[in-house]
mmCIF file of C-alpha atoms in Angstrom:
data_model
loop_
_atom_site.group_PDB
_atom_site.id
_atom_site.type_symbol
_atom_site.label_atom_id
_atom_site.label_comp_id
_atom_site.label_asym_id
_atom_site.label_seq_id
_atom_site.Cartn_x
_atom_site.Cartn_y
_atom_site.Cartn_z
ATOM 1 C CA MET A 164 -0.284 0.035 0.304
ATOM 2 C CA TYR A 165 1.472 3.244 -0.933
ATOM 3 C CA LEU A 166 0.056 6.568 1.609
ATOM 4 C CA ALA A 167 -0.644 9.465 -1.176
ATOM 5 C CA LYS A 168 1.441 12.997 -0.324
ATOM 6 C CA GLY A 169 -0.626 15.182 2.175
ATOM 7 C CA VAL A 170 -2.864 12.084 3.845
ATOM 8 C CA ARG A 171 -3.768 12.796 7.378
ATOM 9 C CA THR A 172 -4.083 10.371 9.716
ATOM 10 C CA GLN A 173 -6.105 11.382 13.809
ATOM 11 C CA VAL A 174 -4.173 8.320 15.382
ATOM 12 C CA ALA A 175 -0.909 7.163 13.930
ATOM 13 C CA ILE A 176 0.373 3.958 14.985
ATOM 14 C CA VAL A 177 3.776 3.063 14.566
ATOM 15 C CA GLY A 178 4.329 -1.095 14.668
ATOM 16 C CA ALA A 179 2.323 -3.615 12.923
ATOM 17 C CA GLY A 180 2.545 -6.795 16.173
ATOM 18 C CA PRO A 181 -0.220 -7.388 18.797
ATOM 19 C CA ALA A 182 -0.835 -4.454 20.313
ATOM 20 C CA GLY A 183 -1.200 -1.793 16.705
ATOM 21 C CA LEU A 184 -3.503 -4.065 14.632
ATOM 22 C CA PHE A 185 -5.668 -4.495 18.005
ATOM 23 C CA LEU A 186 -5.364 -0.617 17.831
ATOM 24 C CA ALA A 187 -6.293 -0.370 15.535
ATOM 25 C CA HIS A 188 -9.296 -2.563 14.908
ATOM 26 C CA LEU A 189 -10.574 -1.210 18.126
ATOM 27 C CA LEU A 190 -10.160 2.388 16.746
ATOM 28 C CA HIS A 191 -12.277 1.251 13.435
ATOM 29 C CA ARG A 192 -15.644 -0.172 15.557
ATOM 30 C CA GLN A 193 -15.406 3.651 16.868
ATOM 31 C CA GLY A 194 -15.346 4.757 13.176
ATOM 32 C CA ILE A 195 -11.736 6.702 14.403
ATOM 33 C CA GLU A 196 -9.059 6.199 11.502
ATOM 34 C CA SER A 197 -5.635 5.091 11.768
ATOM 35 C CA VAL A 198 -2.901 4.566 9.825
ATOM 36 C CA ILE A 199 0.054 2.175 10.794
ATOM 37 C CA LEU A 200 3.059 2.023 9.583
ATOM 38 C CA GLU A 201 6.088 -1.296 10.030
ATOM 39 C CA GLN A 202 9.235 -1.100 9.280
ATOM 40 C CA ARG A 203 9.521 -5.220 8.648
ATOM 41 C CA SER A 204 7.564 -6.948 5.262
ATOM 42 C CA ARG A 205 4.313 -9.043 6.189
ATOM 43 C CA ALA A 206 6.489 -11.440 5.403
ATOM 44 C CA GLU A 207 8.264 -10.929 7.670
ATOM 45 C CA ILE A 208 5.778 -10.067 10.849
ATOM 46 C CA GLU A 209 3.146 -12.705 9.987
ATOM 47 C CA GLY A 210 6.564 -15.532 9.622
ATOM 48 C CA THR A 211 8.617 -15.102 12.422
ATOM 49 C CA ILE A 212 7.083 -17.768 14.481
ATOM 50 C CA ARG A 213 6.307 -17.254 18.662
ATOM 51 C CA ALA A 214 4.430 -18.454 20.751
ATOM 52 C CA GLY A 215 0.855 -17.498 23.042
ATOM 53 C CA VAL A 216 -1.073 -18.237 25.183
ATOM 54 C CA LEU A 217 -4.516 -15.587 25.133
ATOM 55 C CA GLU A 218 -6.125 -14.647 27.964
ATOM 56 C CA HIS A 219 -9.412 -16.128 28.193
ATOM 57 C CA TRP A 220 -11.073 -12.314 28.289
ATOM 58 C CA VAL A 221 -8.943 -11.760 25.161
ATOM 59 C CA VAL A 222 -10.390 -14.733 23.266
ATOM 60 C CA ASP A 223 -13.577 -13.111 24.438
ATOM 61 C CA LEU A 224 -12.821 -9.168 23.040
ATOM 62 C CA MET A 225 -11.155 -10.939 19.065
ATOM 63 C CA ASN A 226 -14.848 -13.366 19.588
ATOM 64 C CA ASP A 227 -16.689 -10.253 20.051
ATOM 65 C CA MET A 228 -14.636 -8.153 17.280
ATOM 66 C CA GLY A 229 -16.229 -10.637 14.491
ATOM 67 C CA LEU A 230 -11.923 -11.949 14.939
ATOM 68 C CA GLY A 231 -12.312 -14.857 16.647
ATOM 69 C CA ASP A 232 -13.159 -17.775 14.222
ATOM 70 C CA ARG A 233 -9.624 -19.297 12.829
ATOM 71 C CA LEU A 234 -8.851 -18.771 16.529
ATOM 72 C CA MET A 235 -11.852 -21.352 17.442
ATOM 73 C CA ARG A 236 -11.821 -23.788 15.098
ATOM 74 C CA GLU A 237 -7.160 -24.140 15.370
ATOM 75 C CA GLY A 238 -6.885 -22.804 19.291
ATOM 76 C CA HIS A 239 -5.770 -24.834 21.927
ATOM 77 C CA PHE A 240 -8.012 -24.883 25.435
ATOM 78 C CA HIS A 241 -6.430 -25.228 28.605
ATOM 79 C CA SER A 242 -8.142 -25.664 31.810
ATOM 80 C CA GLY A 243 -4.901 -27.188 33.941
ATOM 81 C CA ILE A 244 -1.752 -26.620 34.045
ATOM 82 C CA THR A 245 0.629 -29.247 35.049
ATOM 83 C CA LEU A 246 3.001 -28.766 38.175
ATOM 84 C CA ARG A 247 6.266 -31.367 38.026
ATOM 85 C CA PHE A 248 8.774 -31.048 41.122
ATOM 86 C CA GLY A 249 11.019 -33.350 42.353
ATOM 87 C CA ARG A 250 9.615 -35.834 40.175
ATOM 88 C CA ARG A 251 6.445 -35.409 40.782
ATOM 89 C CA SER A 252 3.138 -33.990 39.214
ATOM 90 C CA HIS A 253 0.365 -31.885 40.148
ATOM 91 C CA HIS A 254 -2.362 -30.747 38.085
ATOM 92 C CA ILE A 255 -4.280 -27.066 38.710
ATOM 93 C CA ASP A 256 -7.132 -27.026 37.082
ATOM 94 C CA MET A 257 -7.668 -23.769 36.657
ATOM 95 C CA SER A 258 -11.497 -23.561 35.749
ATOM 96 C CA GLU A 259 -12.808 -24.981 38.110
ATOM 97 C CA LEU A 260 -10.396 -22.342 40.309
ATOM 98 C CA THR A 261 -12.041 -19.297 37.922
ATOM 99 C CA GLY A 262 -15.182 -20.098 37.932
ATOM 100 C CA GLY A 263 -15.325 -21.324 34.274
ATOM 101 C CA LYS A 264 -12.125 -19.260 32.660
ATOM 102 C CA ARG A 265 -9.519 -21.127 30.517
ATOM 103 C CA VAL A 266 -6.538 -19.901 28.226
ATOM 104 C CA THR A 267 -6.708 -20.271 24.053
ATOM 105 C CA VAL A 268 -3.074 -21.459 23.868
ATOM 106 C CA TYR A 269 -2.734 -19.836 19.698
ATOM 107 C CA ALA A 270 0.366 -18.243 18.299
ATOM 108 C CA GLN A 271 1.143 -15.041 17.742
ATOM 109 C CA HIS A 272 2.331 -14.624 14.742
ATOM 110 C CA GLU A 273 -1.433 -16.481 14.086
ATOM 111 C CA VAL A 274 -2.726 -13.760 16.334
ATOM 112 C CA ILE A 275 -0.839 -10.849 14.001
ATOM 113 C CA ARG A 276 -1.979 -13.059 10.591
ATOM 114 C CA ASP A 277 -5.459 -12.980 11.170
ATOM 115 C CA LEU A 278 -5.218 -8.974 11.763
ATOM 116 C CA VAL A 279 -3.432 -8.100 9.571
ATOM 117 C CA ALA A 280 -5.982 -9.460 7.004
ATOM 118 C CA ALA A 281 -8.964 -8.767 8.499
ATOM 119 C CA ARG A 282 -7.295 -5.030 8.727
ATOM 120 C CA LEU A 283 -6.738 -5.099 4.959
ATOM 121 C CA GLU A 284 -10.201 -6.375 3.428
ATOM 122 C CA ASP A 285 -12.173 -3.668 6.047
ATOM 123 C CA GLY A 286 -9.753 -1.183 4.108
ATOM 124 C CA GLY A 287 -7.850 -0.835 6.330
ATOM 125 C CA ARG A 288 -4.585 1.417 5.800
ATOM 126 C CA ILE A 289 -0.859 -0.982 6.787
ATOM 127 C CA LEU A 290 2.670 0.739 5.654
ATOM 128 C CA PHE A 291 5.003 -2.370 5.709
ATOM 129 C CA GLY A 292 8.570 -2.036 4.853
ATOM 130 C CA VAL A 293 8.821 1.937 6.302
ATOM 131 C CA SER A 294 12.312 2.409 7.331
ATOM 132 C CA ASP A 295 13.521 6.087 8.961
ATOM 133 C CA VAL A 296 10.425 6.290 11.043
ATOM 134 C CA ASP A 297 11.289 9.152 13.707
ATOM 135 C CA VAL A 298 8.121 10.759 15.447
ATOM 136 C CA ARG A 299 8.303 14.593 16.077
ATOM 137 C CA ASP A 300 6.596 17.677 17.827
ATOM 138 C CA ILE A 301 5.429 15.270 20.525
ATOM 139 C CA ASP A 302 4.639 18.474 22.726
ATOM 140 C CA CYS A 303 2.191 20.215 19.912
ATOM 141 C CA ALA A 304 -1.255 19.579 19.007
ATOM 142 C CA ALA A 305 0.000 18.342 15.848
ATOM 143 C CA PRO A 306 2.002 15.778 16.028
ATOM 144 C CA ARG A 307 3.856 14.045 13.062
ATOM 145 C CA VAL A 308 6.102 10.546 11.762
ATOM 146 C CA LEU A 309 8.410 11.018 9.424
ATOM 147 C CA PHE A 310 9.301 7.827 7.715
ATOM 148 C CA ARG A 311 10.749 7.076 4.008
ATOM 149 C CA GLN A 312 8.292 4.211 2.023
ATOM 150 C CA SER A 313 11.476 3.213 -0.064
ATOM 151 C CA PRO A 314 15.090 2.973 0.884
ATOM 152 C CA ASP A 315 15.706 5.132 -1.635
ATOM 153 C CA GLY A 316 12.680 7.212 -1.351
ATOM 154 C CA PRO A 317 12.479 11.053 0.689
ATOM 155 C CA MET A 318 11.323 11.814 3.225
ATOM 156 C CA GLU A 319 7.416 11.872 3.904
ATOM 157 C CA GLU A 320 5.203 12.716 6.774
ATOM 158 C CA LEU A 321 2.424 11.205 8.528
ATOM 159 C CA PRO A 322 0.396 13.839 10.126
ATOM 160 C CA CYS A 323 -1.873 13.011 13.636
ATOM 161 C CA ASP A 324 -3.294 14.441 16.442
ATOM 162 C CA PHE A 325 -2.274 11.338 18.729
ATOM 163 C CA ILE A 326 0.796 8.605 17.859
ATOM 164 C CA ALA A 327 0.311 5.299 19.592
ATOM 165 C CA GLY A 328 3.771 4.388 20.045
ATOM 166 C CA CYS A 329 3.390 -0.515 19.026
ATOM 167 C CA ASP A 330 7.017 -0.686 18.012
ATOM 168 C CA GLY A 331 8.456 -2.528 20.852
ATOM 169 C CA PHE A 332 11.889 -2.258 23.130
ATOM 170 C CA HIS A 333 14.070 -0.460 20.257
ATOM 171 C CA GLY A 334 11.392 1.361 18.255
ATOM 172 C CA PRO A 335 11.736 4.724 18.449
ATOM 173 C CA SER A 336 8.755 6.008 20.194
ATOM 174 C CA ARG A 337 9.776 5.493 23.936
ATOM 175 C CA GLN A 338 12.774 7.135 23.237
ATOM 176 C CA ALA A 339 11.103 10.319 21.798
ATOM 177 C CA ILE A 340 10.465 10.422 25.445
ATOM 178 C CA PRO A 341 13.125 12.964 26.830
ATOM 179 C CA ALA A 342 15.244 10.810 28.912
ATOM 180 C CA ALA A 343 14.649 13.167 32.082
ATOM 181 C CA CYS A 344 10.730 12.510 31.451
ATOM 182 C CA ARG A 345 11.137 8.834 31.840
ATOM 183 C CA ARG A 346 11.825 5.941 35.056
ATOM 184 C CA GLU A 347 13.752 2.558 33.312
ATOM 185 C CA TYR A 348 12.878 -0.006 35.140
ATOM 186 C CA GLN A 349 14.741 -3.577 34.749
ATOM 187 C CA ILE A 350 15.742 -6.817 35.849
ATOM 188 C CA THR A 351 18.358 -9.509 33.722
ATOM 189 C CA TYR A 352 17.741 -12.434 34.590
ATOM 190 C CA PRO A 353 20.880 -14.907 34.772
ATOM 191 C CA PHE A 354 19.127 -17.858 32.985
ATOM 192 C CA GLY A 355 17.532 -18.136 28.950
ATOM 193 C CA TRP A 356 15.492 -20.218 27.782
ATOM 194 C CA LEU A 357 16.599 -22.477 24.584
ATOM 195 C CA GLY A 358 12.875 -23.109 22.747
ATOM 196 C CA ILE A 359 12.102 -25.388 20.278
ATOM 197 C CA LEU A 360 9.888 -26.189 17.556
ATOM 198 C CA ALA A 361 9.732 -30.124 16.336
ATOM 199 C CA GLU A 362 7.201 -32.077 14.515
ATOM 200 C CA ALA A 363 5.314 -34.557 16.674
ATOM 201 C CA PRO A 364 2.141 -35.111 18.293
ATOM 202 C CA PRO A 365 0.982 -33.411 21.836
ATOM 203 C CA SER A 366 2.938 -35.739 24.485
ATOM 204 C CA HIS A 367 0.515 -33.781 26.443
ATOM 205 C CA PRO A 368 -3.141 -31.954 26.824
ATOM 206 C CA GLU A 369 -2.092 -29.113 28.582
ATOM 207 C CA LEU A 370 1.546 -27.005 29.872
ATOM 208 C CA ILE A 371 3.807 -28.757 31.975
ATOM 209 C CA TYR A 372 6.356 -25.982 34.548
ATOM 210 C CA ALA A 373 9.540 -28.578 35.893
ATOM 211 C CA ASN A 374 11.708 -27.188 38.992
ATOM 212 C CA HIS A 375 14.162 -29.891 38.047
ATOM 213 C CA GLU A 376 17.566 -29.780 39.529
ATOM 214 C CA ARG A 377 19.476 -29.204 36.181
ATOM 215 C CA GLY A 378 17.021 -26.062 35.301
ATOM 216 C CA PHE A 379 13.503 -25.111 34.366
ATOM 217 C CA ALA A 380 11.938 -26.800 31.561
ATOM 218 C CA LEU A 381 8.469 -26.044 29.617
ATOM 219 C CA LEU A 382 5.894 -28.345 27.573
ATOM 220 C CA SER A 383 3.993 -26.670 25.157
ATOM 221 C CA THR A 384 2.426 -26.841 22.346
ATOM 222 C CA ARG A 385 1.377 -25.242 18.203
ATOM 223 C CA SER A 386 -0.991 -28.239 17.079
ATOM 224 C CA PRO A 387 -1.665 -31.630 16.514
ATOM 225 C CA GLU A 388 1.806 -31.841 15.100
ATOM 226 C CA VAL A 389 4.088 -29.593 16.506
ATOM 227 C CA GLN A 390 5.122 -29.045 19.553
ATOM 228 C CA ARG A 391 6.938 -25.897 21.085
ATOM 229 C CA LEU A 392 9.141 -27.124 23.870
ATOM 230 C CA TYR A 393 12.137 -25.093 26.521
ATOM 231 C CA ILE A 394 15.127 -25.721 28.987
ATOM 232 C CA GLN A 395 17.169 -23.546 31.677
ATOM 233 C CA CYS A 396 19.867 -21.770 29.952
ATOM 234 C CA ASP A 397 22.780 -20.375 29.860
ATOM 235 C CA PRO A 398 22.051 -17.242 27.717
ATOM 236 C CA ARG A 399 24.570 -16.293 26.567
ATOM 237 C CA ASP A 400 25.827 -19.902 25.739
ATOM 238 C CA ASP A 401 26.117 -20.920 21.434
ATOM 239 C CA ILE A 402 23.089 -23.120 20.068
ATOM 240 C CA ALA A 403 25.393 -25.136 18.773
ATOM 241 C CA ASN A 404 26.562 -26.474 21.390
ATOM 242 C CA TRP A 405 22.762 -28.441 21.622
ATOM 243 C CA SER A 406 22.835 -31.331 19.021
ATOM 244 C CA ASP A 407 19.350 -33.002 18.986
ATOM 245 C CA ASP A 408 19.598 -35.254 20.695
ATOM 246 C CA ARG A 409 22.212 -33.128 23.848
ATOM 247 C CA ILE A 410 18.093 -31.440 24.355
ATOM 248 C CA TRP A 411 16.080 -34.192 24.081
ATOM 249 C CA SER A 412 17.849 -35.954 26.847
ATOM 250 C CA GLU A 413 17.823 -32.771 28.760
ATOM 251 C CA LEU A 414 13.959 -32.609 28.174
ATOM 252 C CA HIS A 415 13.919 -36.182 29.067
ATOM 253 C CA ARG A 416 15.615 -35.724 33.145
ATOM 254 C CA ARG A 417 13.557 -32.608 33.710
ATOM 255 C CA LEU A 418 10.377 -32.867 32.494
ATOM 256 C CA GLU A 419 9.876 -36.982 33.512
ATOM 257 C CA ASP A 420 7.806 -37.767 36.592
ATOM 258 C CA GLY A 421 7.536 -40.961 37.905
ATOM 259 C CA SER A 422 4.569 -41.808 36.292
ATOM 260 C CA GLY A 423 6.046 -44.027 33.101
ATOM 261 C CA TRP A 424 4.672 -40.306 31.302
ATOM 262 C CA THR A 425 7.313 -40.182 29.057
ATOM 263 C CA LEU A 426 8.619 -37.168 26.033
ATOM 264 C CA THR A 427 7.745 -38.017 22.627
ATOM 265 C CA GLU A 428 10.386 -36.893 20.099
ATOM 266 C CA GLY A 429 10.174 -35.498 16.958
ATOM 267 C CA PRO A 430 12.564 -33.943 13.839
ATOM 268 C CA VAL A 431 13.249 -30.218 15.760
ATOM 269 C CA PHE A 432 12.975 -27.743 12.608
ATOM 270 C CA GLN A 433 13.507 -24.607 15.160
ATOM 271 C CA LYS A 434 15.453 -23.758 18.051
ATOM 272 C CA GLY A 435 17.004 -20.641 19.818
ATOM 273 C CA ILE A 436 17.819 -19.644 22.441
ATOM 274 C CA ILE A 437 16.351 -15.873 24.236
ATOM 275 C CA GLY A 438 17.335 -14.456 27.313
ATOM 276 C CA MET A 439 15.231 -13.270 30.387
ATOM 277 C CA ARG A 440 14.413 -9.939 31.228
ATOM 278 C CA SER A 441 12.179 -8.102 33.267
ATOM 279 C CA PHE A 442 11.288 -4.408 32.070
ATOM 280 C CA VAL A 443 8.843 -1.187 32.568
ATOM 281 C CA CYS A 444 8.866 1.830 30.853
ATOM 282 C CA GLU A 445 7.339 4.960 32.887
ATOM 283 C CA PRO A 446 4.912 6.931 32.325
ATOM 284 C CA MET A 447 3.428 5.375 29.335
ATOM 285 C CA ARG A 448 2.789 8.625 27.738
ATOM 286 C CA HIS A 449 4.797 12.642 26.771
ATOM 287 C CA GLY A 450 1.628 15.164 25.147
ATOM 288 C CA ARG A 451 0.747 14.034 22.904
ATOM 289 C CA LEU A 452 2.636 10.666 22.142
ATOM 290 C CA PHE A 453 1.012 7.352 24.488
ATOM 291 C CA ILE A 454 3.773 4.115 23.830
ATOM 292 C CA ALA A 455 1.610 0.060 25.113
ATOM 293 C CA GLY A 456 3.211 -2.893 24.604
ATOM 294 C CA ASP A 457 6.811 -3.956 24.362
ATOM 295 C CA ALA A 458 7.935 -0.841 23.468
ATOM 296 C CA ALA A 459 6.423 0.378 27.658
ATOM 297 C CA HIS A 460 6.772 -3.856 29.301
ATOM 298 C CA ILE A 461 8.608 -6.746 29.217
ATOM 299 C CA VAL A 462 8.050 -9.363 31.179
ATOM 300 C CA PRO A 463 9.789 -12.781 30.935
ATOM 301 C CA PRO A 464 7.360 -15.829 29.305
ATOM 302 C CA THR A 465 7.086 -18.348 32.255
ATOM 303 C CA GLY A 466 3.988 -15.775 33.228
ATOM 304 C CA ALA A 467 2.753 -16.125 29.186
ATOM 305 C CA LYS A 468 0.838 -12.389 29.452
ATOM 306 C CA GLY A 469 3.392 -10.410 26.857
ATOM 307 C CA LEU A 470 0.174 -10.750 24.702
ATOM 308 C CA ASN A 471 -2.574 -9.814 27.311
ATOM 309 C CA LEU A 472 -0.854 -7.340 28.851
ATOM 310 C CA ALA A 473 -0.260 -5.147 25.012
ATOM 311 C CA VAL A 474 -3.978 -6.052 24.474
ATOM 312 C CA ALA A 475 -4.839 -4.637 27.860
ATOM 313 C CA ASP A 476 -2.913 -1.124 26.887
ATOM 314 C CA VAL A 477 -4.629 -0.621 23.798
ATOM 315 C CA LEU A 478 -8.497 -1.793 25.131
ATOM 316 C CA VAL A 479 -7.546 0.744 27.843
ATOM 317 C CA LEU A 480 -6.003 3.875 24.679
ATOM 318 C CA SER A 481 -8.539 2.732 21.958
ATOM 319 C CA ARG A 482 -11.965 3.496 24.902
ATOM 320 C CA ALA A 483 -10.169 7.050 26.180
ATOM 321 C CA MET A 484 -9.065 8.301 22.440
ATOM 322 C CA ALA A 485 -13.313 6.996 22.652
ATOM 323 C CA ALA A 486 -14.523 8.944 24.745
ATOM 324 C CA TYR A 487 -12.107 11.582 23.626
ATOM 325 C CA TYR A 488 -13.306 11.857 20.544
ATOM 326 C CA SER A 489 -17.043 11.597 21.465
ATOM 327 C CA THR A 490 -17.386 14.207 23.801
ATOM 328 C CA GLY A 491 -14.382 16.120 23.875
ATOM 329 C CA SER A 492 -13.463 13.988 27.163
ATOM 330 C CA SER A 493 -9.035 13.782 28.220
ATOM 331 C CA ASP A 494 -9.750 12.321 30.790
ATOM 332 C CA GLY A 495 -9.579 8.658 29.465
ATOM 333 C CA LEU A 496 -6.228 9.644 28.411
ATOM 334 C CA ASP A 497 -5.098 11.691 30.918
ATOM 335 C CA GLY A 498 -5.606 8.914 33.704
ATOM 336 C CA TYR A 499 -3.976 6.019 30.562
ATOM 337 C CA CYS A 500 -0.862 6.617 32.549
ATOM 338 C CA ALA A 501 -2.097 5.174 35.656
ATOM 339 C CA THR A 502 -4.793 2.286 34.278
ATOM 340 C CA CYS A 503 -2.162 0.346 32.783
ATOM 341 C CA LEU A 504 0.174 0.525 35.237
ATOM 342 C CA ALA A 505 -1.723 -0.560 37.557
ATOM 343 C CA ARG A 506 -2.406 -3.721 35.183
ATOM 344 C CA ILE A 507 1.787 -4.101 34.549
ATOM 345 C CA TRP A 508 2.890 -4.459 37.287
ATOM 346 C CA LYS A 509 0.783 -6.700 39.121
ATOM 347 C CA ALA A 510 1.522 -9.148 35.792
ATOM 348 C CA GLU A 511 5.195 -8.289 36.090
ATOM 349 C CA ARG A 512 4.514 -9.772 39.753
ATOM 350 C CA PHE A 513 3.038 -12.681 38.974
ATOM 351 C CA SER A 514 5.897 -13.447 35.826
ATOM 352 C CA TRP A 515 8.748 -12.941 37.898
ATOM 353 C CA HIS A 516 7.328 -14.961 40.779
ATOM 354 C CA MET A 517 6.221 -17.542 37.940
ATOM 355 C CA THR A 518 10.149 -17.142 36.584
ATOM 356 C CA THR A 519 12.073 -17.410 40.578
ATOM 357 C CA MET A 520 9.755 -20.014 41.526
ATOM 358 C CA LEU A 521 10.200 -22.449 38.357
ATOM 359 C CA HIS A 522 13.704 -22.006 37.320
ATOM 360 C CA ARG A 523 17.120 -22.708 39.054
ATOM 361 C CA ASN A 524 19.531 -19.697 39.945
ATOM 362 C CA PRO A 525 23.551 -20.218 38.469
ATOM 363 C CA GLY A 526 24.331 -17.775 41.603
ATOM 364 C CA GLU A 527 21.216 -19.018 43.924
ATOM 365 C CA SER A 528 22.631 -21.092 47.546
ATOM 366 C CA ALA A 529 21.092 -23.972 48.886
ATOM 367 C CA PHE A 530 18.576 -22.117 50.800
ATOM 368 C CA GLU A 531 16.445 -20.914 48.617
ATOM 369 C CA GLN A 532 16.830 -23.105 46.306
ATOM 370 C CA ARG A 533 14.870 -25.190 49.631
ATOM 371 C CA LEU A 534 12.768 -22.195 49.966
ATOM 372 C CA HIS A 535 11.544 -22.262 45.950
ATOM 373 C CA LEU A 536 10.559 -26.100 46.777
ATOM 374 C CA ALA A 537 8.758 -25.563 49.462
ATOM 375 C CA GLU A 538 6.984 -22.035 48.029
ATOM 376 C CA LEU A 539 5.910 -24.730 44.974
ATOM 377 C CA ASP A 540 4.795 -27.449 47.373
ATOM 378 C CA HIS A 541 2.936 -24.926 49.873
ATOM 379 C CA LEU A 542 1.333 -24.407 46.481
ATOM 380 C CA VAL A 543 0.269 -27.632 44.669
ATOM 381 C CA HIS A 544 -1.580 -28.343 48.154
ATOM 382 C CA SER A 545 -3.775 -25.050 49.446
ATOM 383 C CA ARG A 546 -6.862 -23.881 47.441
ATOM 384 C CA ALA A 547 -6.602 -20.944 48.566
ATOM 385 C CA ALA A 548 -2.762 -20.567 46.634
ATOM 386 C CA MET A 549 -4.060 -22.224 43.574
ATOM 387 C CA ALA A 550 -6.531 -20.454 42.519
ATOM 388 C CA ALA A 551 -3.768 -17.198 43.276
ATOM 389 C CA LEU A 552 -2.091 -18.743 40.191
ATOM 390 C CA ALA A 553 -4.933 -19.464 38.263
ATOM 391 C CA GLU A 554 -7.394 -15.997 38.901
ATOM 392 C CA ASN A 555 -3.085 -14.289 37.481
ATOM 393 C CA TYR A 556 -3.392 -17.075 34.989
ATOM 394 C CA VAL A 557 -6.131 -16.935 33.074
ATOM 395 C CA GLY A 558 -6.088 -12.974 33.330
ATOM 396 C CA LEU A 559 -6.816 -10.402 35.555
ATOM 397 C CA PRO A 560 -11.001 -8.944 34.962
ATOM 398 C CA MET A 561 -9.905 -6.096 32.613
ATOM 399 C CA GLU A 562 -12.826 -3.413 34.276
#
């Protein structure tokens, strides 16, 4: 799609990840115009394979917006999870503990494919492959985004009323907030995840989280034919050091319990190592710029909160913008940061808690390891503790 010179929009959205795409759809439902600028190609954003666990309310939202048909056909609906430690398994029935709520395993790139297709079908404007994106004049009543529509093309500008920075941790939006006006909180964990995709049938109907003396492991799924699995490793390690045989050997050791259950192997067709961190930027607004999703916060994947937090951000933002355009009230826009950050910090706490409880920190003492095991033991034998975990895992209420 080519954007003609002189075009103006109400909301310029930087980034076509989950936050930007959901925001565009939510604004469209309120009659608010937007243009999405994305530096990657459509093939790149739809082909970057990332896992996804959707909270109960996010699935309801997608269905309410008419975006959930393929999700409901192909998603995997999980009513619980299994925790393994000390070579014993403990099932947590989240649905029973939360009045029927559940999570849905549906990969993030599949969500993106659905949102892009629906956006283009609606006639929405997404500019893929733009470059040199620059956010300007955010302190003024007429902000703008500068960009090139092609690598050799001239710099162009998109004037707008507001800018939504949904461009991830490394994008330009957060950096446009003056350093003196923002505070960034961050933890870098001393371990990472080695993740694989394997052609194999499911080994277990739901996710298994394992705390093992050799480190954490996670059994997940992507489809009836493809499974996703992770093991804790040194984030500085070279993936070349990990043969398929070594990976499967570690997965068997860390995931199998004393029940006779065994992991099903299959050909590995993708593997890589990612670092782990927690990050929050405050505030999430400066002038007419609002940041959302990974531009504003990062959570370790243990708690499965990243995509869900992004959707929560833009749902709050879309409601605030709808009120502004319909009544002139800026109360929702003024309260955007406080509303979002209250939820974000709860999700950060939950993700940090799950991560520290289930992983083996290379620098922790034997005393600390025993504390983590005691915490797990308390969790699986206390209905109140299980209910608290389930409540957070399926998603805190949005209202």
